[in-house]
mmCIF file of C-alpha atoms in Angstrom:
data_model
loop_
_atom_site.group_PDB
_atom_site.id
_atom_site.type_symbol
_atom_site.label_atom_id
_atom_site.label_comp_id
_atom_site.label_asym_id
_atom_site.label_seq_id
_atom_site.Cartn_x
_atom_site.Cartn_y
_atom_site.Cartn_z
ATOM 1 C CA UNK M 1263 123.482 49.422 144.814
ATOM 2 C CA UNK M 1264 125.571 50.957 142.316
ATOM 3 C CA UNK M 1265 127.304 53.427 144.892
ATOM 4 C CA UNK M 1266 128.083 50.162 146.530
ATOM 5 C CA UNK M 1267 129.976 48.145 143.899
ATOM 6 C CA UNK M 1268 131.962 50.421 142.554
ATOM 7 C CA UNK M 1269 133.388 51.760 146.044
ATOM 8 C CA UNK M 1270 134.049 47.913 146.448
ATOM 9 C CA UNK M 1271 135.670 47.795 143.283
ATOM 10 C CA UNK M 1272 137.669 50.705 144.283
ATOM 11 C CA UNK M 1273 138.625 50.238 147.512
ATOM 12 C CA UNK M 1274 139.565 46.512 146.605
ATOM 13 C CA UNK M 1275 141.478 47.980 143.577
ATOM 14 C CA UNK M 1276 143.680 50.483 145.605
ATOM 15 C CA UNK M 1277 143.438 46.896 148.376
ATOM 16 C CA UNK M 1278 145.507 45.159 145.633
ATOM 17 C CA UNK M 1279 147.795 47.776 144.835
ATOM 18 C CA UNK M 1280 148.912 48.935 147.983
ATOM 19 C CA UNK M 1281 151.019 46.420 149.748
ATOM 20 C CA UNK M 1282 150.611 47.705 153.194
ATOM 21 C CA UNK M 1283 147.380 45.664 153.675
ATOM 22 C CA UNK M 1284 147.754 41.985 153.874
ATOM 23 C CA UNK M 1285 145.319 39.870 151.861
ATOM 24 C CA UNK M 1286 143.132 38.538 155.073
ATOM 25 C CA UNK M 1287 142.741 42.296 155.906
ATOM 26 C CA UNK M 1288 140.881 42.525 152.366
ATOM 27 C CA UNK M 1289 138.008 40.650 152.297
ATOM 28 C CA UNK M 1290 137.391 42.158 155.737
ATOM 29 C CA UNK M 1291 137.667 45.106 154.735
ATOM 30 C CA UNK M 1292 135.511 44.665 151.951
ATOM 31 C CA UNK M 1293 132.675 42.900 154.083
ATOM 32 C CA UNK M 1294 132.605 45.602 156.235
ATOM 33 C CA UNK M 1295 132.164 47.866 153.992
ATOM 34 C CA UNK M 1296 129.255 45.893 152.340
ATOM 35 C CA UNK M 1297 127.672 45.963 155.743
ATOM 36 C CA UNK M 1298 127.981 49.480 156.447
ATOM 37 C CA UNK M 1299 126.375 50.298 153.202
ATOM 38 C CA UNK M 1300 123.715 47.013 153.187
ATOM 39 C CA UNK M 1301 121.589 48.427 156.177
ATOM 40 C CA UNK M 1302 121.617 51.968 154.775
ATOM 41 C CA UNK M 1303 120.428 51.184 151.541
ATOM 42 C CA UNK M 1304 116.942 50.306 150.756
ATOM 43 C CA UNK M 1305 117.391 47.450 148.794
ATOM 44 C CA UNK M 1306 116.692 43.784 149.499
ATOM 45 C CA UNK M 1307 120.035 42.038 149.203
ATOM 46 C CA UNK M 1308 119.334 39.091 150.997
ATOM 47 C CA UNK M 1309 120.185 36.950 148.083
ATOM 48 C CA UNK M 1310 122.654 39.180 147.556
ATOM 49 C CA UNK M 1311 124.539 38.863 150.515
ATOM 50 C CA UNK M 1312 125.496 35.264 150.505
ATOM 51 C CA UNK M 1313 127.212 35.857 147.339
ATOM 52 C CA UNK M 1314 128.767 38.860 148.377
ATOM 53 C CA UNK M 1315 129.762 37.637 151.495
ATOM 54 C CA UNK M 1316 130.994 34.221 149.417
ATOM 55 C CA UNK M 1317 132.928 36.774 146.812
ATOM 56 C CA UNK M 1318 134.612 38.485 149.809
ATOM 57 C CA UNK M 1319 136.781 35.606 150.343
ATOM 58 C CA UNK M 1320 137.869 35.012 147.257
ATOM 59 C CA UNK M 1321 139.536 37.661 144.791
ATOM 60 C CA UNK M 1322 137.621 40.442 145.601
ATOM 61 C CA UNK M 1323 137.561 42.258 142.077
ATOM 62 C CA UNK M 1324 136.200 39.583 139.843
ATOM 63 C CA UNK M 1325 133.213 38.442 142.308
ATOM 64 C CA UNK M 1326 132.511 42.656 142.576
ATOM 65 C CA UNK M 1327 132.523 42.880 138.881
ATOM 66 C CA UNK M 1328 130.324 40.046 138.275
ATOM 67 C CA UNK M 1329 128.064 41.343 140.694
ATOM 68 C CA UNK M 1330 127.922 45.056 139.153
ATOM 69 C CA UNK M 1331 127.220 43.101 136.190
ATOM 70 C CA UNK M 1332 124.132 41.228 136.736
ATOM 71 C CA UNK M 1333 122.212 43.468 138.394
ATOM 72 C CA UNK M 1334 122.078 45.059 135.123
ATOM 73 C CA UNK M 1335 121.363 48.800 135.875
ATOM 74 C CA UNK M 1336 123.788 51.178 133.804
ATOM 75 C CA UNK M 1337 122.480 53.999 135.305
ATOM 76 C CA UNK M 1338 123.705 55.642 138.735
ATOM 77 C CA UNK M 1339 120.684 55.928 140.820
ATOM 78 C CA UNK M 1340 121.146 56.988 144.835
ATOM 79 C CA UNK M 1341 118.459 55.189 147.192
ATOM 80 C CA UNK M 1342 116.992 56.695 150.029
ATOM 81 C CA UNK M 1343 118.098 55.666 153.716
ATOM 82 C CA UNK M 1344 116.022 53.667 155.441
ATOM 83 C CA UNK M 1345 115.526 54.307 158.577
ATOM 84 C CA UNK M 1346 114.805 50.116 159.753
ATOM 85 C CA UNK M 1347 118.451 49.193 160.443
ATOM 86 C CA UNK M 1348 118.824 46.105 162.045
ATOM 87 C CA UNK M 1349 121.603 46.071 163.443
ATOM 88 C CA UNK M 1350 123.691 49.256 164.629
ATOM 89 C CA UNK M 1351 127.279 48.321 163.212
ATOM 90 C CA UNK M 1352 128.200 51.629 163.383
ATOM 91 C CA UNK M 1353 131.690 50.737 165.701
ATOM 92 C CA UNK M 1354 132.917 48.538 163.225
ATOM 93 C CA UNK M 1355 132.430 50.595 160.254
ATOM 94 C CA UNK M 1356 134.418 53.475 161.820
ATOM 95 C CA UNK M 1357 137.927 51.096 161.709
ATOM 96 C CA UNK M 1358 138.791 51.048 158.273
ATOM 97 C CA UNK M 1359 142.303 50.568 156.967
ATOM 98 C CA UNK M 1360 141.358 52.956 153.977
ATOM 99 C CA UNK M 1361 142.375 56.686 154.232
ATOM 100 C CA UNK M 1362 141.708 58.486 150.595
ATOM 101 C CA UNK M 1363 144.862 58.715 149.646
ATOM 102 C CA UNK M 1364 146.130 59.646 146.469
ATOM 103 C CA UNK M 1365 145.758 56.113 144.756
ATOM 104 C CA UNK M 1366 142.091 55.909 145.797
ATOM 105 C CA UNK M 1367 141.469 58.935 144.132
ATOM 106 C CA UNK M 1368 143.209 58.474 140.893
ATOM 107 C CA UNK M 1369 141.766 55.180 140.749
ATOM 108 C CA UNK M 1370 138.248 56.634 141.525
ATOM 109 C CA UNK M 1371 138.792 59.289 138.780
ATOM 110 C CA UNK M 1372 140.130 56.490 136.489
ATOM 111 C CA UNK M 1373 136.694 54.358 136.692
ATOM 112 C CA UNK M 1374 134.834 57.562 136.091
ATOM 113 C CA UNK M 1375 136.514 57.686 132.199
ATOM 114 C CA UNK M 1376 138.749 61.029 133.287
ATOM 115 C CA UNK M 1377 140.199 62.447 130.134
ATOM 116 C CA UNK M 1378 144.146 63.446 130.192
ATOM 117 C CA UNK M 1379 144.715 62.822 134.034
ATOM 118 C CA UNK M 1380 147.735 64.650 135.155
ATOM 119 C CA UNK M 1381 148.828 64.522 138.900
ATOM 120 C CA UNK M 1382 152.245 66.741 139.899
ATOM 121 C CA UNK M 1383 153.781 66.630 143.029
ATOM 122 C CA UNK M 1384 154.092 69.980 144.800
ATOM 123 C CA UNK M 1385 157.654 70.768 146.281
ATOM 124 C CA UNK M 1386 157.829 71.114 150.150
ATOM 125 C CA UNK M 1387 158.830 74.322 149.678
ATOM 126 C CA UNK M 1388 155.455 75.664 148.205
ATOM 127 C CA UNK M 1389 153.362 74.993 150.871
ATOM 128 C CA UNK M 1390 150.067 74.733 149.166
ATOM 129 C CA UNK M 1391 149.424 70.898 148.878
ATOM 130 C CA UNK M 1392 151.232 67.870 148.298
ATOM 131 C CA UNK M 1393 149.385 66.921 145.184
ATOM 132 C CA UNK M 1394 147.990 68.941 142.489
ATOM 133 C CA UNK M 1395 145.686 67.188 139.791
ATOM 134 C CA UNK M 1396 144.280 68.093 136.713
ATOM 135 C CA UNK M 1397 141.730 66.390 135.226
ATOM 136 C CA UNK M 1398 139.652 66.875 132.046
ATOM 137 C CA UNK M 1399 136.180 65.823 131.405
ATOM 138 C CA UNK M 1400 134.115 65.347 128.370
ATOM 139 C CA UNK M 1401 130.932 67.528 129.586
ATOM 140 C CA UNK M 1402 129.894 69.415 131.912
ATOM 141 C CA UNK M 1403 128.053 67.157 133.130
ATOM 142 C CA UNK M 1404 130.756 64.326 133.239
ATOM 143 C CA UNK M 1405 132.722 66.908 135.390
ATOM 144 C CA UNK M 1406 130.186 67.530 137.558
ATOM 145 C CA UNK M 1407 129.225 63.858 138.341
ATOM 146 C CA UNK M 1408 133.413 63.058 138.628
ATOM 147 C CA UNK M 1409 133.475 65.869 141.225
ATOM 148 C CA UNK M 1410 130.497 64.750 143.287
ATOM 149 C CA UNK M 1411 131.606 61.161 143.444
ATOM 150 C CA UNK M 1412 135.051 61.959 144.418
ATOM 151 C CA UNK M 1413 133.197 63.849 147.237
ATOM 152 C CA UNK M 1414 130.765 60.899 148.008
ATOM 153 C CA UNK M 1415 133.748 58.709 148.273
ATOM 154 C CA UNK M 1416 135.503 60.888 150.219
ATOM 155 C CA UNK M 1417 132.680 61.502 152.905
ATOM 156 C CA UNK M 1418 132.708 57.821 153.247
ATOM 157 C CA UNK M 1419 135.884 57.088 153.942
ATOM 158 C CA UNK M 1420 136.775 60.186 156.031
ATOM 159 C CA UNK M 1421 137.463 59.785 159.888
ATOM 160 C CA UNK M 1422 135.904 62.191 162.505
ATOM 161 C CA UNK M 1423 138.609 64.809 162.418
ATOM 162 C CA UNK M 1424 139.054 65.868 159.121
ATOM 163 C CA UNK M 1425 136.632 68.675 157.999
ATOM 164 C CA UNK M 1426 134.353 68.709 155.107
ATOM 165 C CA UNK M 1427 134.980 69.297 151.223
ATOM 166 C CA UNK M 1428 133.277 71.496 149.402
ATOM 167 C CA UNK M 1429 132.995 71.809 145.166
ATOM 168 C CA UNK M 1430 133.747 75.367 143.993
ATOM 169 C CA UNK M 1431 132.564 76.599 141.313
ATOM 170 C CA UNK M 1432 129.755 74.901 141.466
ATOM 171 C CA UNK M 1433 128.096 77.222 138.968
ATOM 172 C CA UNK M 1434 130.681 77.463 136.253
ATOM 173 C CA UNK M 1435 130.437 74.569 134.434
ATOM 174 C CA UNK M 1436 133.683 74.641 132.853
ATOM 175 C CA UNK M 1437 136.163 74.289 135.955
ATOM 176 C CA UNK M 1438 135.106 72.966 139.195
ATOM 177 C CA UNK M 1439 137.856 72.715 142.132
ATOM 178 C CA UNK M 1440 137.868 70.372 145.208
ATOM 179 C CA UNK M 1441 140.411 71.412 147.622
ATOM 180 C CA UNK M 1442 140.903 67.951 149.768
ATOM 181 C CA UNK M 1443 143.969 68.931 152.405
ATOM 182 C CA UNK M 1444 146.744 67.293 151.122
ATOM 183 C CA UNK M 1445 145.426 67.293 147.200
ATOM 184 C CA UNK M 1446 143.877 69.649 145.286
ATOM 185 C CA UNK M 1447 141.639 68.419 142.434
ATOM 186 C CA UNK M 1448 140.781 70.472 139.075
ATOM 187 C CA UNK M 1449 137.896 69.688 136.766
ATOM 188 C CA UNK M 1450 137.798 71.774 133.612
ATOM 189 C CA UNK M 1451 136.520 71.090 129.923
ATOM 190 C CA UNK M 1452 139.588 70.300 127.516
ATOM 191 C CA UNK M 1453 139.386 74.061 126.212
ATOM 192 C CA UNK M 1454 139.485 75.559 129.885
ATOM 193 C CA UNK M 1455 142.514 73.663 130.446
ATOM 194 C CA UNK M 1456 144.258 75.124 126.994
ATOM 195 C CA UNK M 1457 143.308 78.780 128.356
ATOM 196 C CA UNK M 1458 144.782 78.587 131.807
ATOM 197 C CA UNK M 1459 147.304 75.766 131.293
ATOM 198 C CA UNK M 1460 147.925 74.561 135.091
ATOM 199 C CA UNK M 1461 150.090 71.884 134.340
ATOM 200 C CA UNK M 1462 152.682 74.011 132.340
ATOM 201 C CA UNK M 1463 152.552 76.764 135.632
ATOM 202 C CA UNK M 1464 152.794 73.967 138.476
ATOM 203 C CA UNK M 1465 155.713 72.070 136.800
ATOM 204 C CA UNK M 1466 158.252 74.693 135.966
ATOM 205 C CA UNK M 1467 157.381 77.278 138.507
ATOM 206 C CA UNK M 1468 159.034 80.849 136.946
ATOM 207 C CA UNK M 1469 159.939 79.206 134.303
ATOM 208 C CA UNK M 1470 156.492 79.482 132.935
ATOM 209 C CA UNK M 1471 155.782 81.049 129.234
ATOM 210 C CA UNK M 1472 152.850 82.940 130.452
ATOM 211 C CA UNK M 1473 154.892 84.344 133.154
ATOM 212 C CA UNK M 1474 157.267 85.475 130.651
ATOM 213 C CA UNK M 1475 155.161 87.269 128.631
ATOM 214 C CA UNK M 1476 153.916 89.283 131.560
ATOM 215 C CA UNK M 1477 155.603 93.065 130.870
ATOM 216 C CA UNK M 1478 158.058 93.550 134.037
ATOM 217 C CA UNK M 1479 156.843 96.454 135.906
ATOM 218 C CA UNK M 1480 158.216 99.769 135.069
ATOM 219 C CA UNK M 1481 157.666 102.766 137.223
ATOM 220 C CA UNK M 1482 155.603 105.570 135.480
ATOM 221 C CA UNK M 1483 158.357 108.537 134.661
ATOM 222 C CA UNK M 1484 156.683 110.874 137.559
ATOM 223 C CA UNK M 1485 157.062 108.506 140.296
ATOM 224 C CA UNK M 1486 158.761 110.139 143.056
ATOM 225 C CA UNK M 1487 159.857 107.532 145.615
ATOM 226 C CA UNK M 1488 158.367 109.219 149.223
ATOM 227 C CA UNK M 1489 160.672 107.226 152.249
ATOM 228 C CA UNK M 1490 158.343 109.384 154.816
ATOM 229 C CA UNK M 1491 155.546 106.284 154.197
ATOM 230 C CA UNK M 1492 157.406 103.855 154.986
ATOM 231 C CA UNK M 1493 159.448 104.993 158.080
ATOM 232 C CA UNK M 1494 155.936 105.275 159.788
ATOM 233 C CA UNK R 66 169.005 104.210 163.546
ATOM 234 C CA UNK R 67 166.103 106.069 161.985
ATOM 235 C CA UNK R 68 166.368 109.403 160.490
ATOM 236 C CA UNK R 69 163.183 111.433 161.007
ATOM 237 C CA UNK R 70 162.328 112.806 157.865
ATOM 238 C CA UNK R 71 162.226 116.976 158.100
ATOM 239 C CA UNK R 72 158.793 118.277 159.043
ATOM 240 C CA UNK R 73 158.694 115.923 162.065
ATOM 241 C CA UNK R 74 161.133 118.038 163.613
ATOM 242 C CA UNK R 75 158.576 120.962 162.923
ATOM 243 C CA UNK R 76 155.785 118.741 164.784
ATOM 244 C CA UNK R 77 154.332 117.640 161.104
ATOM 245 C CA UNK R 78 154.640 114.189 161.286
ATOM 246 C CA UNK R 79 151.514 112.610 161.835
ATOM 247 C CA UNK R 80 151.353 110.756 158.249
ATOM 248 C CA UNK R 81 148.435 108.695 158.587
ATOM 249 C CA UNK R 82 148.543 104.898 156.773
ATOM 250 C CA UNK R 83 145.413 103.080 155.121
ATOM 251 C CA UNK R 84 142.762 103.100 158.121
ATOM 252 C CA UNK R 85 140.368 101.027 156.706
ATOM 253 C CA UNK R 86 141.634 98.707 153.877
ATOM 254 C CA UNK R 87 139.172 98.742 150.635
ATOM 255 C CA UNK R 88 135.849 100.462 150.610
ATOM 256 C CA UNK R 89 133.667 102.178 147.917
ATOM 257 C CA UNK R 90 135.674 104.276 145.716
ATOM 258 C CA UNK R 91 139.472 103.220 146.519
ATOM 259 C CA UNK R 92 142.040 102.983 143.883
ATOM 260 C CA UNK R 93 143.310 99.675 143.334
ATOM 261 C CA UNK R 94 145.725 97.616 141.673
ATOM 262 C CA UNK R 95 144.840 94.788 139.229
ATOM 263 C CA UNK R 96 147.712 92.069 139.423
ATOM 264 C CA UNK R 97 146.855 89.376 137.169
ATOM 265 C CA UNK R 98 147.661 89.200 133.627
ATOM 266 C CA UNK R 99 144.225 89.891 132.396
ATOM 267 C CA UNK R 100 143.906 92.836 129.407
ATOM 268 C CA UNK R 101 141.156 94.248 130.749
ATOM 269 C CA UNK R 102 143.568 95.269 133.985
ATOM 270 C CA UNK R 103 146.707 95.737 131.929
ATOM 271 C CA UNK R 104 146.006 98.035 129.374
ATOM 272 C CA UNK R 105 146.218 101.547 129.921
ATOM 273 C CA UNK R 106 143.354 104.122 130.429
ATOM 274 C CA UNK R 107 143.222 107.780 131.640
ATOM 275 C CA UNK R 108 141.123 106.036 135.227
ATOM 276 C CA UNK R 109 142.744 104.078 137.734
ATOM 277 C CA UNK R 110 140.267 101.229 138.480
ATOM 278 C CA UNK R 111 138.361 102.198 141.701
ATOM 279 C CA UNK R 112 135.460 100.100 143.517
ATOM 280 C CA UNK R 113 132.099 101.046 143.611
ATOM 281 C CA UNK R 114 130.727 98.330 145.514
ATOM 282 C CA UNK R 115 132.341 95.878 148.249
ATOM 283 C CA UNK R 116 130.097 93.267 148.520
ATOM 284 C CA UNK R 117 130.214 92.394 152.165
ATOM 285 C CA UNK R 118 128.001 93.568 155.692
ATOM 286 C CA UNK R 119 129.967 96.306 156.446
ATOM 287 C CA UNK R 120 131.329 98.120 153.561
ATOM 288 C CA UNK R 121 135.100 97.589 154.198
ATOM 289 C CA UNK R 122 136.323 94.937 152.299
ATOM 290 C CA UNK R 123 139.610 92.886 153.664
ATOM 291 C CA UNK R 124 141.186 90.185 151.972
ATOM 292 C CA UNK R 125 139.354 87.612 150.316
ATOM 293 C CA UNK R 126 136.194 89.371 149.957
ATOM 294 C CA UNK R 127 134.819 90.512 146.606
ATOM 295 C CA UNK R 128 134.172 93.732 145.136
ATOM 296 C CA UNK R 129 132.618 95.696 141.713
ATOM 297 C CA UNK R 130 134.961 97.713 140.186
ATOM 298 C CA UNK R 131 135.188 100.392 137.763
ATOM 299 C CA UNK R 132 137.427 99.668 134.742
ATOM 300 C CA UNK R 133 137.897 101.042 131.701
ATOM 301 C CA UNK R 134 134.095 102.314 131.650
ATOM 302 C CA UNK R 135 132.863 98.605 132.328
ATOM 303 C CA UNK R 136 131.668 96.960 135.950
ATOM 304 C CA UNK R 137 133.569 93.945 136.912
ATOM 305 C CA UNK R 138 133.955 91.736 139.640
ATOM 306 C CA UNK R 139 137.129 91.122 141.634
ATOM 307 C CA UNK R 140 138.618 89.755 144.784
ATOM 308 C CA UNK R 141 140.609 91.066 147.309
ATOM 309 C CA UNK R 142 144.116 89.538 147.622
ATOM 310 C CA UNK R 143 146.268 92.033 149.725
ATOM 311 C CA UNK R 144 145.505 95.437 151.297
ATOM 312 C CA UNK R 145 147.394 98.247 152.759
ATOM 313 C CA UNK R 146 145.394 98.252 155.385
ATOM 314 C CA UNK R 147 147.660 96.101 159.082
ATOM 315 C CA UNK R 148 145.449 92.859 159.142
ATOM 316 C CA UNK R 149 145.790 90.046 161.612
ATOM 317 C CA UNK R 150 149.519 89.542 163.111
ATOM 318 C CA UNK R 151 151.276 86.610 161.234
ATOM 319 C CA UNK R 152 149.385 87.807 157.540
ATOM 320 C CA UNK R 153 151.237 89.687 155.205
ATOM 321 C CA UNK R 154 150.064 92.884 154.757
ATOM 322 C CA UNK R 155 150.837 95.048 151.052
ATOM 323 C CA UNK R 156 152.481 97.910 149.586
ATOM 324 C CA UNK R 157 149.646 98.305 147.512
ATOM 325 C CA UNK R 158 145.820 97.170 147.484
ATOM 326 C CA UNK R 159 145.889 94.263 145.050
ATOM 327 C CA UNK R 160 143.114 93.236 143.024
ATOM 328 C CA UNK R 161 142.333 89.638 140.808
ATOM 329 C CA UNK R 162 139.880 90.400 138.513
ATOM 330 C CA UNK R 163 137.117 87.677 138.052
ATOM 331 C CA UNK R 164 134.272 86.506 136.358
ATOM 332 C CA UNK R 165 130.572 86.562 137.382
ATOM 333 C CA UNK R 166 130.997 82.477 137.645
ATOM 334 C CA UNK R 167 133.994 82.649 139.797
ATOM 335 C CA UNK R 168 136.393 81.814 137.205
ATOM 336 C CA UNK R 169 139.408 84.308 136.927
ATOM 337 C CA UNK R 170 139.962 86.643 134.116
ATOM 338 C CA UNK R 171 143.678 86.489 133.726
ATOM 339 C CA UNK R 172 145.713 83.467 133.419
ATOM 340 C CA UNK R 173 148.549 84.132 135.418
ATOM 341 C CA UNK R 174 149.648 85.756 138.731
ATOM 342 C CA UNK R 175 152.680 87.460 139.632
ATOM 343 C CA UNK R 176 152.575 89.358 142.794
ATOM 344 C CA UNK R 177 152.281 87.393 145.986
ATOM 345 C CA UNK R 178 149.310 85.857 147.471
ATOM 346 C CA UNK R 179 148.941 85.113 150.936
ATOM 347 C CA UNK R 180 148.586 81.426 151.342
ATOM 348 C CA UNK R 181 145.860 82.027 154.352
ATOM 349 C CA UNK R 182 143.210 82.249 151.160
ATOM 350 C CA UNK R 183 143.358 78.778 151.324
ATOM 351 C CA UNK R 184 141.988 78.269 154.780
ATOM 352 C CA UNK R 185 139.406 80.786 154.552
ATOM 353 C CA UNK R 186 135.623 80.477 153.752
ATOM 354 C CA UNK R 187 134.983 80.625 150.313
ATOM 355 C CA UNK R 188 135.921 79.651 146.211
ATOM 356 C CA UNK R 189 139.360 80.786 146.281
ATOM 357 C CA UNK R 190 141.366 77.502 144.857
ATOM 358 C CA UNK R 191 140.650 78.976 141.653
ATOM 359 C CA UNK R 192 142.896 82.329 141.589
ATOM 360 C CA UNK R 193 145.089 79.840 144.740
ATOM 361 C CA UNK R 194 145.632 77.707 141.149
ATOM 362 C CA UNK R 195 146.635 80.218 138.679
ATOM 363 C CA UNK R 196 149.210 82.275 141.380
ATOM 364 C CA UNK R 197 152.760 81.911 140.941
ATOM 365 C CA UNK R 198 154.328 82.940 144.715
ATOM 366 C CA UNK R 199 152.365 82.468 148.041
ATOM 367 C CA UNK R 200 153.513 84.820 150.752
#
């Protein structure tokens, strides 16, 4: 149920903030969404529903929080699927007007309690990503659970073409990497971040200290410069 | 116009380059910033163990290397070695040292890195992260 409200309170959060979708377009959105996830989940909304449903077309953040609220559990706990679906609204699920974009994801990493979020836009000319984020976390464990709900929401809201994520370095706990296309997502402890420094080498590109203090080559004094290799 | 060099006049000429890019016991060249590959000692690092099928290792893969009397893991990031057409291909078989976890050793990258890392199999995004110039 959890997985539920907070997407809701997500997607309706990025809803707001992005003026490209009109405000009838929301609460559809957002009962759609409450569908595709109600016949999945093993729970018995019934009573439930009618005040989602009822919540959905009014502001769509307050009725989510309230409902995150009362049902009380702090804890994150993932239900099984069920396999008794009613009804198959598979079709309708699949036309949402929610890519993850950027926003979605710093919002996501923003309800998860990220520590020192720092997003840098990648010049054209490096063709690497658009986006490069850095994010710090207070445990391993925090970084961990950040990393697989950015992938949960991701897998939810992805459309048939795009390929899968994956989380690497899944077994160092300190810095964990998600590589989504157009971003690229870093989760390291606070001290990881002071070793490597990421943000200092992404935003001035040479003009990096660490760079700097890298000795410039020098040729070793009986290197004798053979122009037979490379005419071959 | 290219000058032949002297003893390809006298039929001598048959130079051969890298054949078969990194396998068990080729010098290499450690490119990040690390100490471990920086500081000097009387060995070249060499690898002892390429950990793929086939024992030839090509960009991307991993490998154990020798250095300064320790083992240590690295990756491939360029070879000498003619790859696919379209991927740069390197004056010199570079190296990235890293740890047993996957995280790098050094901090910082000079030397190029071919940006194809990215689309291949594996936990690259890490050393992709730290490298200054993508070829």
């Amino acid at each position: 149920m959890n997985i539920l409200c907070r997407s809701r309170i997500l997607v309706s959060s990025v809803c707001r903030k992005s003026s490209l979708i009109d405000q009838s377009a929301v609460p559809r959105c957002t009962s759609l969404i409450f569908k595709a996830r109600c016949h999945r989940l093993a729970v018995n909304l019934s009573s439930c529903q009618q005040r989602w449903r009822y919540g959905a077309r009014l502001k769509c953040p307050f009725e989510s929080k309230r409902c995150y609220t009362d049902r009380g559990e702090g804890r994150f706990t993932e239900r099984p699927e069920n396999l008794e679906d009613e009804t198959e609204e598979v079709e309708d699920n699949r036309r949402f007007c929610e890519v993850f974009t950027l926003d979605v994801l710093i919002s996501l990493l923003r309800q998860e309690n990220a520590v020192d979020l720092c997003v840098i836009k990648v010049p054209d000319h490096i063709q690497y990503a658009d986006y490069f984020i850095v994010v710090s976390g207070v445990s391993p464990r925090h970084l961990r659970a950040m990393a697989l709900y950015a992938i949960k929401v991701f897998k939810f809201m992805r459309n048939h073409g795009e390929p899968h994520v994956k989380i690497e370095g899944k077994d160092a706990e300190d810095w964990m990497c998600v590589d989504f296309g157009k971003m690229v997502v870093h989760f390291m402890l606070p001290d990881t971040r002071e070793v490597y420094e990421l943000e200092k080498l992404w935003t001035l590109r040479t003009y990096d200290e660490q760079l700097k203090k890298i000795p410039a080559e020098t040729l070793p004094e009986d290197f004798i410069f053979d122009a037979s290799e490379f005419t071959k | 116009m290219r000058l032949k060099p002297l003893y390809s006049s006298l039929g001598l000429d048959d130079v051969s380059i890298a054949t078969a890019a990194i396998q068990k016991m080729t010098r290499v060249r450690v490119v990040d910033n690390s100490s471990l590959g920086n500081t000097p000692y009387h060995r070249p690092p060499r690898v002892i163990h390429v950990y793929t099928k086939n024992g030839i290792g090509k960009v991307g893969d991993k490998v154990l290397l020798a250095i300064k009397g320790q083992k240590k893991k690295a990756l491939i990031v360029g070879h000498k070695m003619p790859g696919d057409r379209m991927t740069p291909r390197f004056d010199s078989n570079n190296v990235v040292l890293i740890e047993d976890n996957g995280n790098p050793t050094g901090t910082r990258i000079k030397v190029p890195i071919p940006s194809s890392l990215r689309q291949m199999e594996g936990n690259y995004s890490k050393v992709l992260a730290i490298a200054n110039t993508f070829v």
